[in-house]
CSV table of N, CA and C and ligand atoms in Angstrom, one decimal:
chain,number,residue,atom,x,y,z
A,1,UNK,N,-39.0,10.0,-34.0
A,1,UNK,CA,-37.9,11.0,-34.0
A,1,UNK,C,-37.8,11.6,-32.6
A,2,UNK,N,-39.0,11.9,-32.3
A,2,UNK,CA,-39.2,12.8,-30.8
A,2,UNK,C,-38.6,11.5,-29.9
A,3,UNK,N,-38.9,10.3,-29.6
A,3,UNK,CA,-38.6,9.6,-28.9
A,3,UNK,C,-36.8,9.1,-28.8
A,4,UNK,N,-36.9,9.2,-30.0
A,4,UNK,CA,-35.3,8.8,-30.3
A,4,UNK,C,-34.1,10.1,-29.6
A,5,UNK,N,-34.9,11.6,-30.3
A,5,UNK,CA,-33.4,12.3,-29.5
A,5,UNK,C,-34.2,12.3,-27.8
A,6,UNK,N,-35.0,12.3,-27.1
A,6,UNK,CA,-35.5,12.4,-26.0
A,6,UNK,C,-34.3,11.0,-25.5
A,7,UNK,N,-34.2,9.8,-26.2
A,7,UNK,CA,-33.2,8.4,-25.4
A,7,UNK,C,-32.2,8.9,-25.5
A,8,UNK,N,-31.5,9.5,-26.5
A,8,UNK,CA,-30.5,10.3,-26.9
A,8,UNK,C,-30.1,10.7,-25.9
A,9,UNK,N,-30.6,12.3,-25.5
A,9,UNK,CA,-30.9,12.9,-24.2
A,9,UNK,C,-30.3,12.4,-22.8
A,10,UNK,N,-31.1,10.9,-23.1
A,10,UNK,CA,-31.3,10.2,-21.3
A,10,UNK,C,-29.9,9.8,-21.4
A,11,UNK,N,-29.7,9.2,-22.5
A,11,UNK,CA,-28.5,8.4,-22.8
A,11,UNK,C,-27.5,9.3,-22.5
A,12,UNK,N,-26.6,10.6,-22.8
A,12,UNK,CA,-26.1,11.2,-22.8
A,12,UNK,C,-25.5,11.8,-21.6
A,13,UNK,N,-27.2,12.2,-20.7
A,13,UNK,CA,-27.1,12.5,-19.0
A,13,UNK,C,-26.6,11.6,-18.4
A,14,UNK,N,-26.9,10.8,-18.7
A,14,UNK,CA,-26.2,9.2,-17.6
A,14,UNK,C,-24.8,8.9,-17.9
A,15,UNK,N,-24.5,9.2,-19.4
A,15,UNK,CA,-23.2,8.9,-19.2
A,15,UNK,C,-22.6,10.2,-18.5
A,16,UNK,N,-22.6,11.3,-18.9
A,16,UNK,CA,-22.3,12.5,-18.0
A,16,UNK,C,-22.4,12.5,-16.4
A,17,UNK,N,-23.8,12.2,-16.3
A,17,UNK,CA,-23.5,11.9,-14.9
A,17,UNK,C,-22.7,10.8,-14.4
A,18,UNK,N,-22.5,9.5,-14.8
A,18,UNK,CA,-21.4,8.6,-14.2
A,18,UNK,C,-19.9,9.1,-14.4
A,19,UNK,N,-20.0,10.0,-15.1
A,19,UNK,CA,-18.3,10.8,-15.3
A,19,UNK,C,-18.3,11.7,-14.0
A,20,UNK,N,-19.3,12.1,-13.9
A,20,UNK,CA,-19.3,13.3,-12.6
A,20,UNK,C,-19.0,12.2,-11.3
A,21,UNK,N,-20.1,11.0,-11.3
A,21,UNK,CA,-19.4,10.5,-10.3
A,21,UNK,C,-18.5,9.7,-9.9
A,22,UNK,N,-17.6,9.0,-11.1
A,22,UNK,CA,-16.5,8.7,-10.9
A,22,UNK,C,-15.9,9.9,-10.6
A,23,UNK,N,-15.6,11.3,-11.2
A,23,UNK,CA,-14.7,12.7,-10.7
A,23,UNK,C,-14.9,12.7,-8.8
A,24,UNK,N,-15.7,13.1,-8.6
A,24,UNK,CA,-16.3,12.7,-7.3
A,24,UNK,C,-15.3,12.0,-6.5
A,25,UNK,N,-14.9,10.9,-6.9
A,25,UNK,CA,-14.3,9.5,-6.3
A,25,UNK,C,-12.5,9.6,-6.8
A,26,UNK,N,-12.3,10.8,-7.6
A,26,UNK,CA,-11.3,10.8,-7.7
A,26,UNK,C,-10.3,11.3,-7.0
A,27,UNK,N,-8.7,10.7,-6.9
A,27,UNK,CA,-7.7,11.2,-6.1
A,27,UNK,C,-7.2,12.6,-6.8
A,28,UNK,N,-7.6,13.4,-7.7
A,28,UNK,CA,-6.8,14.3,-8.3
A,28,UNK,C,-7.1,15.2,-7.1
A,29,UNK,N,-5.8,16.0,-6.8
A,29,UNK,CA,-5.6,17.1,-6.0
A,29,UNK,C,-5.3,16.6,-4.5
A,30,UNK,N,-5.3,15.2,-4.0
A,30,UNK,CA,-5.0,14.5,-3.2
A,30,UNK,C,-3.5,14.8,-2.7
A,31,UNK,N,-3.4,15.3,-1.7
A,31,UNK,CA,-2.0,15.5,-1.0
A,31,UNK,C,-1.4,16.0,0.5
A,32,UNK,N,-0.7,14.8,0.8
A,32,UNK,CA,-0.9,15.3,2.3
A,32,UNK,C,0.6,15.5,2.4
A,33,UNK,N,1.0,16.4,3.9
A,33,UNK,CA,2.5,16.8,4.0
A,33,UNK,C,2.9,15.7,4.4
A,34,UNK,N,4.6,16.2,3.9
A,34,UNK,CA,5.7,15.4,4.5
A,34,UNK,C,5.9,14.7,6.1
A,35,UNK,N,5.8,13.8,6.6
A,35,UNK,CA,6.3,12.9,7.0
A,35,UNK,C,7.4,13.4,8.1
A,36,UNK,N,7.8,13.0,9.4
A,36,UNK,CA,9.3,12.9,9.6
A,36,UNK,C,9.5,11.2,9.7
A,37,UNK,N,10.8,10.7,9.1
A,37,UNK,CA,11.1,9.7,9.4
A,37,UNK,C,11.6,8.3,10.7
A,38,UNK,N,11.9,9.8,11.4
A,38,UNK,CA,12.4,9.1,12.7
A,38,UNK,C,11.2,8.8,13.4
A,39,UNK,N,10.3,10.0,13.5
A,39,UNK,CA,9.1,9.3,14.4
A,39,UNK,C,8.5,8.6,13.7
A,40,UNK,N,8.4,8.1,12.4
A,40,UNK,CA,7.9,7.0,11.7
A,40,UNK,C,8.7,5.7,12.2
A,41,UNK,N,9.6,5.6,12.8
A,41,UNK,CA,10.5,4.6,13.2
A,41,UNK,C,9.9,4.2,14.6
A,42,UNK,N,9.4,5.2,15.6
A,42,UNK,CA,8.8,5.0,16.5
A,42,UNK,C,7.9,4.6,17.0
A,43,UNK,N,6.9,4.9,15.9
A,43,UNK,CA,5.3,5.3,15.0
A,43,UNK,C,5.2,3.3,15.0
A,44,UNK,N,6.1,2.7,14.1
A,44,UNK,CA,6.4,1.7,13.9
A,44,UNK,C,6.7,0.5,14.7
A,45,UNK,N,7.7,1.2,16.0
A,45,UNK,CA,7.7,0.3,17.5
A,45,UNK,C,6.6,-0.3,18.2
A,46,UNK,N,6.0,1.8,18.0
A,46,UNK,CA,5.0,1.6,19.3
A,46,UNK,C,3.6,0.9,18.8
A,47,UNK,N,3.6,0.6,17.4
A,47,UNK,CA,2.2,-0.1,17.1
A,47,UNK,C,2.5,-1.5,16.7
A,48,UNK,N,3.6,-2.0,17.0
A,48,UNK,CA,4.4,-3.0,17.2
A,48,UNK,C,4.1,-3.7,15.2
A,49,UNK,N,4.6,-3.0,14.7
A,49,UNK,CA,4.1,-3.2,12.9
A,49,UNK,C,5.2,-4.7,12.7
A,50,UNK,N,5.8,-4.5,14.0
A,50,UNK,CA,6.9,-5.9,13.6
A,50,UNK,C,6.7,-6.8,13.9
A,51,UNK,N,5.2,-7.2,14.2
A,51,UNK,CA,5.0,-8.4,14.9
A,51,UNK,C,4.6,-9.3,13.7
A,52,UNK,N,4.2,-8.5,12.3
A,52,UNK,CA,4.3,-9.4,11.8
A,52,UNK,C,5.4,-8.8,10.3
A,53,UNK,N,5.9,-8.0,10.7
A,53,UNK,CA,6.7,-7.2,9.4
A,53,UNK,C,8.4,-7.3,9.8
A,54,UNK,N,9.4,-8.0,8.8
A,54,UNK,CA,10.9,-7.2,9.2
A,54,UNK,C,10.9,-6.2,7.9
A,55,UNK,N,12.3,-5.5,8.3
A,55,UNK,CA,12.8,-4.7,7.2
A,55,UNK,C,14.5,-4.7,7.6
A,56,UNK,N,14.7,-5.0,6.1
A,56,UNK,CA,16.3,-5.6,6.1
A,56,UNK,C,17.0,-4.6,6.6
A,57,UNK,N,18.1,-4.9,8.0
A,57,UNK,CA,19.0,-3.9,8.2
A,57,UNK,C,18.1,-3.4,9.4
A,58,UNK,N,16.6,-3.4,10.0
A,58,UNK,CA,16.5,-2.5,11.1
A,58,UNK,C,15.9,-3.7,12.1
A,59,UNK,N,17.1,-3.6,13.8
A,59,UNK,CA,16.3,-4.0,14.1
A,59,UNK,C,15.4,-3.8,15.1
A,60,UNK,N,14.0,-4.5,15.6
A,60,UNK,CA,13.1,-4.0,16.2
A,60,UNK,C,12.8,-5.0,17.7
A,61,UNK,N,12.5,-4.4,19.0
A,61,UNK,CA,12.4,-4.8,19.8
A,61,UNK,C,11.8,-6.5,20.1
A,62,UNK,N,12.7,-7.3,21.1
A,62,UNK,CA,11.3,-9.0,20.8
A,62,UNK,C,10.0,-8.5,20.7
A,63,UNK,N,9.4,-9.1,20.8
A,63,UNK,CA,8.0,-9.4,21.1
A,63,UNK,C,7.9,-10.6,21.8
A,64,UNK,N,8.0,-10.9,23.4
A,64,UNK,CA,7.8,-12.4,23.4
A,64,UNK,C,6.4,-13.1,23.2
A,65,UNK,N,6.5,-14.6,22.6
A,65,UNK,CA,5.7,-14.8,22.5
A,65,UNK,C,4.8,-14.6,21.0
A,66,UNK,N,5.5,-13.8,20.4
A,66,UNK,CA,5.2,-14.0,19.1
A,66,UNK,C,5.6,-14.2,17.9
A,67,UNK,N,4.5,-15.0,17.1
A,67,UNK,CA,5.6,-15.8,15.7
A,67,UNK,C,6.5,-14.9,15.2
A,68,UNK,N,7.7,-15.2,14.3
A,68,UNK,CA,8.3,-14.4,13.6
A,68,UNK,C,7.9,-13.5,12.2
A,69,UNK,N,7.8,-12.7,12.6
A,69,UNK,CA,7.7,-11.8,11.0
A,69,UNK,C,7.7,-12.4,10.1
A,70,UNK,N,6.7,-12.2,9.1
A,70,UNK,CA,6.6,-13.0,7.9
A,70,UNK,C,6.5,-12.4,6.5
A,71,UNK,N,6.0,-10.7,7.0
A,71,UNK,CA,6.0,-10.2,5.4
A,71,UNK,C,7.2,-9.1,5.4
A,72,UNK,N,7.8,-8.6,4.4
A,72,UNK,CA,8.7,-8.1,4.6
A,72,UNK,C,8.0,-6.5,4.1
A,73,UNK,N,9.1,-5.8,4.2
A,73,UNK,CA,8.6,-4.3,4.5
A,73,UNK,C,10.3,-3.9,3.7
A,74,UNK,N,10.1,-3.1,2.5
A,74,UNK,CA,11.6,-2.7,1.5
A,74,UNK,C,11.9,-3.6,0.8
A,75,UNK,N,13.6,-3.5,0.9
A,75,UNK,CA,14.0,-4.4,-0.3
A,75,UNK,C,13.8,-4.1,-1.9
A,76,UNK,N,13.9,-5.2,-2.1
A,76,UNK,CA,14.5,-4.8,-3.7
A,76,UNK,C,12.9,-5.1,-4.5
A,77,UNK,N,12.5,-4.1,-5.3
A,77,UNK,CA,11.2,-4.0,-6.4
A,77,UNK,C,11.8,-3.1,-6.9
A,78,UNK,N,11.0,-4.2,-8.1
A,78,UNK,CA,11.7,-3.4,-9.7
A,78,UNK,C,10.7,-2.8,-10.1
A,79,UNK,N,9.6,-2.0,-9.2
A,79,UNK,CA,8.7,-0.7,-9.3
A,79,UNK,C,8.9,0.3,-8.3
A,80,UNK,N,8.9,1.4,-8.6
A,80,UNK,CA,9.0,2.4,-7.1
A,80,UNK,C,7.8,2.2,-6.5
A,81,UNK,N,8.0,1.8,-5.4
A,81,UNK,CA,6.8,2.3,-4.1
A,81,UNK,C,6.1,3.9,-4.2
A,82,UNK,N,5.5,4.3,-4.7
A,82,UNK,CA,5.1,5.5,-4.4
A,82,UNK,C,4.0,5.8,-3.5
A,83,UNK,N,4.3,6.9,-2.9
A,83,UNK,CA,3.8,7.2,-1.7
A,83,UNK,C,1.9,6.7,-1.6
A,84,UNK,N,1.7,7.3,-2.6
A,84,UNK,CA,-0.5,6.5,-2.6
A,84,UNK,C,0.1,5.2,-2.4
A,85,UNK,N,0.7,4.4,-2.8
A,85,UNK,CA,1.0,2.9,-2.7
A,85,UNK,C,0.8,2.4,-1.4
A,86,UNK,N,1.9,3.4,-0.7
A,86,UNK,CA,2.2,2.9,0.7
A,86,UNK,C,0.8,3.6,1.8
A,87,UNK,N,0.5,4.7,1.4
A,87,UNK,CA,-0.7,5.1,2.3
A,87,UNK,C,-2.2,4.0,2.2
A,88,UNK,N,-2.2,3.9,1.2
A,88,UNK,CA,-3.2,2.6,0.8
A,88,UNK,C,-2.9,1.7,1.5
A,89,UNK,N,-1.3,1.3,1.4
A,89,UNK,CA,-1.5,-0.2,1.9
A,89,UNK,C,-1.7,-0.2,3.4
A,90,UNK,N,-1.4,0.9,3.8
A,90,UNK,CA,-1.8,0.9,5.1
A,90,UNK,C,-3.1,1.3,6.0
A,91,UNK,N,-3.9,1.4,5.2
A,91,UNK,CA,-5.2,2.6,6.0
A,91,UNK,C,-6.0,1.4,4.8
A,92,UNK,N,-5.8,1.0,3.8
A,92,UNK,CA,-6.8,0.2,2.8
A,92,UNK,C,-6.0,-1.2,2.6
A,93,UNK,N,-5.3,-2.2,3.7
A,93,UNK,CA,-4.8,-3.6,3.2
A,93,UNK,C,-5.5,-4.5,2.2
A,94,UNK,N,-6.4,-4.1,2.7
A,94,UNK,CA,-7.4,-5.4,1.2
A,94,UNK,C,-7.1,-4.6,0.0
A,95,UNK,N,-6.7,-3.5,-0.9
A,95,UNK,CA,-6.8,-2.9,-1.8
A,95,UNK,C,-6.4,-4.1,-2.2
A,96,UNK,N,-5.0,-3.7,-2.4
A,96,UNK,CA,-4.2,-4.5,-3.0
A,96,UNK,C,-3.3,-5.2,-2.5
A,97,UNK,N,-3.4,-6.8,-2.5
A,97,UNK,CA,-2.0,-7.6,-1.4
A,97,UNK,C,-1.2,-7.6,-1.9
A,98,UNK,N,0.0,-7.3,-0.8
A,98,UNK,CA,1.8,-7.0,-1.3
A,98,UNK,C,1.7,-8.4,-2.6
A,99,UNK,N,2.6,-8.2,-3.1
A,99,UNK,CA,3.2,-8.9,-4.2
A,99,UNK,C,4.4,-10.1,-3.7
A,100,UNK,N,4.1,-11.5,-4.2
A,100,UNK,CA,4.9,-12.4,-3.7
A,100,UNK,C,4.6,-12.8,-2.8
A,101,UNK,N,3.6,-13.0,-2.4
A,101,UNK,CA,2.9,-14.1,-1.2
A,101,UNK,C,2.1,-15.0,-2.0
A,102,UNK,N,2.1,-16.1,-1.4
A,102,UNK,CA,0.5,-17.1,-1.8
A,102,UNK,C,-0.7,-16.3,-1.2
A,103,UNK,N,-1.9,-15.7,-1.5
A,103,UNK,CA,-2.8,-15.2,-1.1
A,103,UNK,C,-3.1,-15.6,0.3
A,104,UNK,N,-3.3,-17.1,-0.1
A,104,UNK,CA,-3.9,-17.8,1.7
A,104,UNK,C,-3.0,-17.8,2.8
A,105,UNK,N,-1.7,-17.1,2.4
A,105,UNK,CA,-0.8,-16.8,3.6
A,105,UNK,C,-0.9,-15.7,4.3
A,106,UNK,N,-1.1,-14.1,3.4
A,106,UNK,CA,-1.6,-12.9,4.0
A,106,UNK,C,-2.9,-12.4,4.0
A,107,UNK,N,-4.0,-13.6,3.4
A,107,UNK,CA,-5.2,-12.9,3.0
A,107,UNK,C,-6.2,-13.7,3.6
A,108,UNK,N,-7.2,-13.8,4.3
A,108,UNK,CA,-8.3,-14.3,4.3
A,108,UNK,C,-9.9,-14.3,3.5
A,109,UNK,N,-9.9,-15.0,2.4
A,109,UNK,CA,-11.0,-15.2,1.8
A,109,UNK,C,-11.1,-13.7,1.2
A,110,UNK,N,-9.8,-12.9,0.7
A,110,UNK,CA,-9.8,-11.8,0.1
A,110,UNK,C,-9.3,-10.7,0.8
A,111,UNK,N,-9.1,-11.0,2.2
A,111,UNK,CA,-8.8,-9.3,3.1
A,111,UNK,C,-8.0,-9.7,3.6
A,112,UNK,N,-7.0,-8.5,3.7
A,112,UNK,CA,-5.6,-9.2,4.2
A,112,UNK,C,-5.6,-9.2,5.9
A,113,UNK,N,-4.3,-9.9,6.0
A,113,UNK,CA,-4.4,-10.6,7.5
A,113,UNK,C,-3.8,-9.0,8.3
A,114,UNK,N,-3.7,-8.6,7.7
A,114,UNK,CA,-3.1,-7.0,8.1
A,114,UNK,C,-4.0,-6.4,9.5
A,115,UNK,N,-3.8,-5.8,10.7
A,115,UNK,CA,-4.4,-4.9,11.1
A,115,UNK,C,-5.3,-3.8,10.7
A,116,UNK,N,-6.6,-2.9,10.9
A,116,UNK,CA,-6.8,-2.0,10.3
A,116,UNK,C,-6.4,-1.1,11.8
A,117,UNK,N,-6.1,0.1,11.4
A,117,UNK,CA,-5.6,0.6,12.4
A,117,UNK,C,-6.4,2.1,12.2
A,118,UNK,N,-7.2,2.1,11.1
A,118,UNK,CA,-7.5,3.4,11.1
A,118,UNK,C,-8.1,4.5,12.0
A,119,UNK,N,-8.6,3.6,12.9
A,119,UNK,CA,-9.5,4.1,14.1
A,119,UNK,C,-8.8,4.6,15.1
A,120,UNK,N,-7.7,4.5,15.0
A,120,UNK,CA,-6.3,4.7,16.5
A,120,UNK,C,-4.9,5.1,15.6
A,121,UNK,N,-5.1,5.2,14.5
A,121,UNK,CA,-3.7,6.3,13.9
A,121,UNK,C,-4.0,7.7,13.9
A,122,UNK,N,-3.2,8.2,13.8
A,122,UNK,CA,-3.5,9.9,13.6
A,122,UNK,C,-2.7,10.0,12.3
A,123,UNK,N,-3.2,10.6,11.4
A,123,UNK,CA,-2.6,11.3,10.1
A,123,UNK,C,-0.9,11.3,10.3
A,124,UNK,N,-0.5,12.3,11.1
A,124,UNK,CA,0.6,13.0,11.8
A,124,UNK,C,1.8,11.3,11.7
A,125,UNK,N,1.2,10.5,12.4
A,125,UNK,CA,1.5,8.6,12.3
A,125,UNK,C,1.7,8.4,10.9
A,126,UNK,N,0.7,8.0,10.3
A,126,UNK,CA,0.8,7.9,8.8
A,126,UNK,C,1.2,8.4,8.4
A,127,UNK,N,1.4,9.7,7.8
A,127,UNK,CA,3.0,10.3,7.0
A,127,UNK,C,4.2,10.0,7.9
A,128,UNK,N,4.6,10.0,8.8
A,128,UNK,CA,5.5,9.5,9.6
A,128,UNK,C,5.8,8.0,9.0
A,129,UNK,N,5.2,7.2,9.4
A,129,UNK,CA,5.2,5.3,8.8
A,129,UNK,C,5.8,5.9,7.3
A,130,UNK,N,5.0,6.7,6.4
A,130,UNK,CA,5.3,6.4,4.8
A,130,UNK,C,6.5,7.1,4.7
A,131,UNK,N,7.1,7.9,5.5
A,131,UNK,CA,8.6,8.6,5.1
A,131,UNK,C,9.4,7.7,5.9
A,132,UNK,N,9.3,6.9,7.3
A,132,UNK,CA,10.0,5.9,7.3
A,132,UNK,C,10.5,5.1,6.3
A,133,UNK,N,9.4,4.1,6.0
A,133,UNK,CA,9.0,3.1,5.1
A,133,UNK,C,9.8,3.2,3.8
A,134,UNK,N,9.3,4.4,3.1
A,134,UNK,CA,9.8,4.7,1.6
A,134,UNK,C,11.2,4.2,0.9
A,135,UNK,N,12.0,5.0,1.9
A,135,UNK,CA,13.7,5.0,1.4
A,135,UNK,C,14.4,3.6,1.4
A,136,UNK,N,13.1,2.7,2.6
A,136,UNK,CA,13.8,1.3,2.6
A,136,UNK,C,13.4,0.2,1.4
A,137,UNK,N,12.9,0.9,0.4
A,137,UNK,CA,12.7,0.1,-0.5
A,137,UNK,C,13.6,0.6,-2.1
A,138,UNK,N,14.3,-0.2,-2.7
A,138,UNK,CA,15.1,-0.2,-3.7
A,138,UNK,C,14.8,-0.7,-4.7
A,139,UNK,N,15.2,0.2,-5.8
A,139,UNK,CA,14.1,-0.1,-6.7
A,139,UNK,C,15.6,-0.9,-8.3
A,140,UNK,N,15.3,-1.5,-7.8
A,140,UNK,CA,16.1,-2.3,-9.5
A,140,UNK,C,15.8,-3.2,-10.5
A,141,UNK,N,16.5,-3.0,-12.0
A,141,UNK,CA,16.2,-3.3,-13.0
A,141,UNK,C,15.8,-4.6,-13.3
A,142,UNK,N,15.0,-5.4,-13.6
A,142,UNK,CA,14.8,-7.2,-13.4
A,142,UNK,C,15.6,-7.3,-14.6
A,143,UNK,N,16.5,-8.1,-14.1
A,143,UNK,CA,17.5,-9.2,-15.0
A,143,UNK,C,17.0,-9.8,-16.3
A,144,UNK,N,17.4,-9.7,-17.2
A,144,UNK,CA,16.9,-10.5,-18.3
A,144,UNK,C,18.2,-11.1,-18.8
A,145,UNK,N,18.1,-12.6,-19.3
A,145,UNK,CA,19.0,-13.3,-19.7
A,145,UNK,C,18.8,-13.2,-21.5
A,146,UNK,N,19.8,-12.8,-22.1
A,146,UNK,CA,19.4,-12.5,-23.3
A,146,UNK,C,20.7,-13.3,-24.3
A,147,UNK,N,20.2,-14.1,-25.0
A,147,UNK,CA,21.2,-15.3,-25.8
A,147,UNK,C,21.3,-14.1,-27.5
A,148,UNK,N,22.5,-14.5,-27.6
A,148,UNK,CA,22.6,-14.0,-28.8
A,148,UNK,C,22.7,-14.8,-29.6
A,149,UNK,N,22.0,-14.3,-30.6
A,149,UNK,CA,22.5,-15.7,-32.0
A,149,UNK,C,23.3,-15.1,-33.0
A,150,UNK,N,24.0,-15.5,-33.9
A,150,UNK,CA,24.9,-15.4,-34.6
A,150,UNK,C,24.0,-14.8,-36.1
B,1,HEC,C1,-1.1,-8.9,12.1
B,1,HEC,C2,-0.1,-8.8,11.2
B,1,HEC,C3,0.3,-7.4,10.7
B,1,HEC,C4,0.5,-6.3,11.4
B,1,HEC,C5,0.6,-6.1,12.9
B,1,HEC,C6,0.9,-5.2,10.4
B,1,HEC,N1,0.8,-5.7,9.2
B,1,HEC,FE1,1.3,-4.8,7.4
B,1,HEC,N2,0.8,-6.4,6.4
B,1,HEC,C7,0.4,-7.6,6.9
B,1,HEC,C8,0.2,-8.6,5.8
B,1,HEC,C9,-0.3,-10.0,6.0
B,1,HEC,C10,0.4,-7.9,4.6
B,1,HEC,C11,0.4,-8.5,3.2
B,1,HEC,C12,-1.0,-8.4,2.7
B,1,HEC,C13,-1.3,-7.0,2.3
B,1,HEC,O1,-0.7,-6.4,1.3
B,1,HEC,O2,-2.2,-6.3,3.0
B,1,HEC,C14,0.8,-6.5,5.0
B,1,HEC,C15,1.2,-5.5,4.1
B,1,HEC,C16,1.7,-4.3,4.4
B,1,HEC,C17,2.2,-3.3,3.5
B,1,HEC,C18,2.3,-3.5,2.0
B,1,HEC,C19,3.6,-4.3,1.6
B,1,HEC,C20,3.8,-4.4,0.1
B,1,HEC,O3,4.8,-5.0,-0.2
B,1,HEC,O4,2.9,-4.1,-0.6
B,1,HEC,C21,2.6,-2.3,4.3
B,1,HEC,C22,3.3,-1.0,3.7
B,1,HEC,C23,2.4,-2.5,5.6
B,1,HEC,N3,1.8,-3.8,5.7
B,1,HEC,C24,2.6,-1.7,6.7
B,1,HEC,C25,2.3,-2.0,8.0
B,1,HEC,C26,2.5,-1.0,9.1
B,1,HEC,C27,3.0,0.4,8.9
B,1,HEC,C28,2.1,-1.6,10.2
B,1,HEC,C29,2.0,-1.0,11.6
B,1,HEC,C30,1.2,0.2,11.8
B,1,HEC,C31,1.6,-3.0,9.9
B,1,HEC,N4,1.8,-3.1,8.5
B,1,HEC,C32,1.2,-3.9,10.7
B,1,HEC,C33,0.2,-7.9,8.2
B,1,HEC,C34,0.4,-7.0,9.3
């Protein structure tokens, strides 16, 4: 009996404690200020994000000398971008690869072909990029083809 509630016990703390440290690891209360757009637009030149990114409708200086853009940046998803989405994708590219590529086009062996830039952005940059970025993506309903039967 003594042995049993004493595992009980152990059992109990451990699950407690792995609750404490997933809390730990959690995003709750996570929030950083707004953004200006325009110098997101800048923000975006000057780290040349177009060498390998377009976005419909903007456009961005040559690059001589380099391939054409290949992943796109906005446009039409039938999920809202939300802002953790887009700060992730940029400061954490391997999280998760954009959607609608073959893997072996933007990914290498799991991490994407993306830049990490975190070492030479400033905060002030990244909310700038994500208030850019945001508004160019539209968000609509996926089409369903629906037959009616009689
Ligand atoms: C060397 C090429 C390259 C450069 C330069 C680059 N990216 Fe990317 N980026 C990628 C690739 C490849 C992906 C797709 C894989 C992934 O999701 O990480 C991507 C994905 C993204 C996504 C997620 C798109 C989605 O639909 O989920 C965002 C946002 C993004 N990049 C922003 C930026 C910004 C901002 C810059 C400039 C600071 C930048 N990227 C510079 C290659 C690049």
């Amino acid at each position: 009996m003594k042995l049993t509630s004493t595992l009980a016990l152990l059992l109990f703390s451990i699950a407690v404690l792995g609750g404490c440290e997933r809390d730990r690891m959690s995003e709750r209360g996570f929030s950083l200020p707004e953004g200006d757009p325009v110098a997101g637009r800048d923000t975006f030149v000057y780290m040349q994000c177009h060498q390998c990114h377009f976005i419909e409708g903007e456009q961005f200086p040559a690059l001589p000398g380099v391939d054409p853009p290949y992943v796109e940046l906005g446009g039409k998803v039938t999920r809202v971008k939300s802002y953790g989405e887009l700060v992730t994708a940029i400061i954490n590219p391997s999280h998760k690869l954009a959607d609608g590529y073959p893997p072996d086009r933007v990914s290498e062996a799991g991490e994407s072909l993306m830049y990490v830039y975190n070492r030479y952005m400033t905060i002030q940059e990244l909310i700038d990029l994500v208030m850019f970025l945001q508004p160019h993506y539209e968000v609509v309903v996926p089409h369903y083809d629906y037959r009616m039967y009689p």
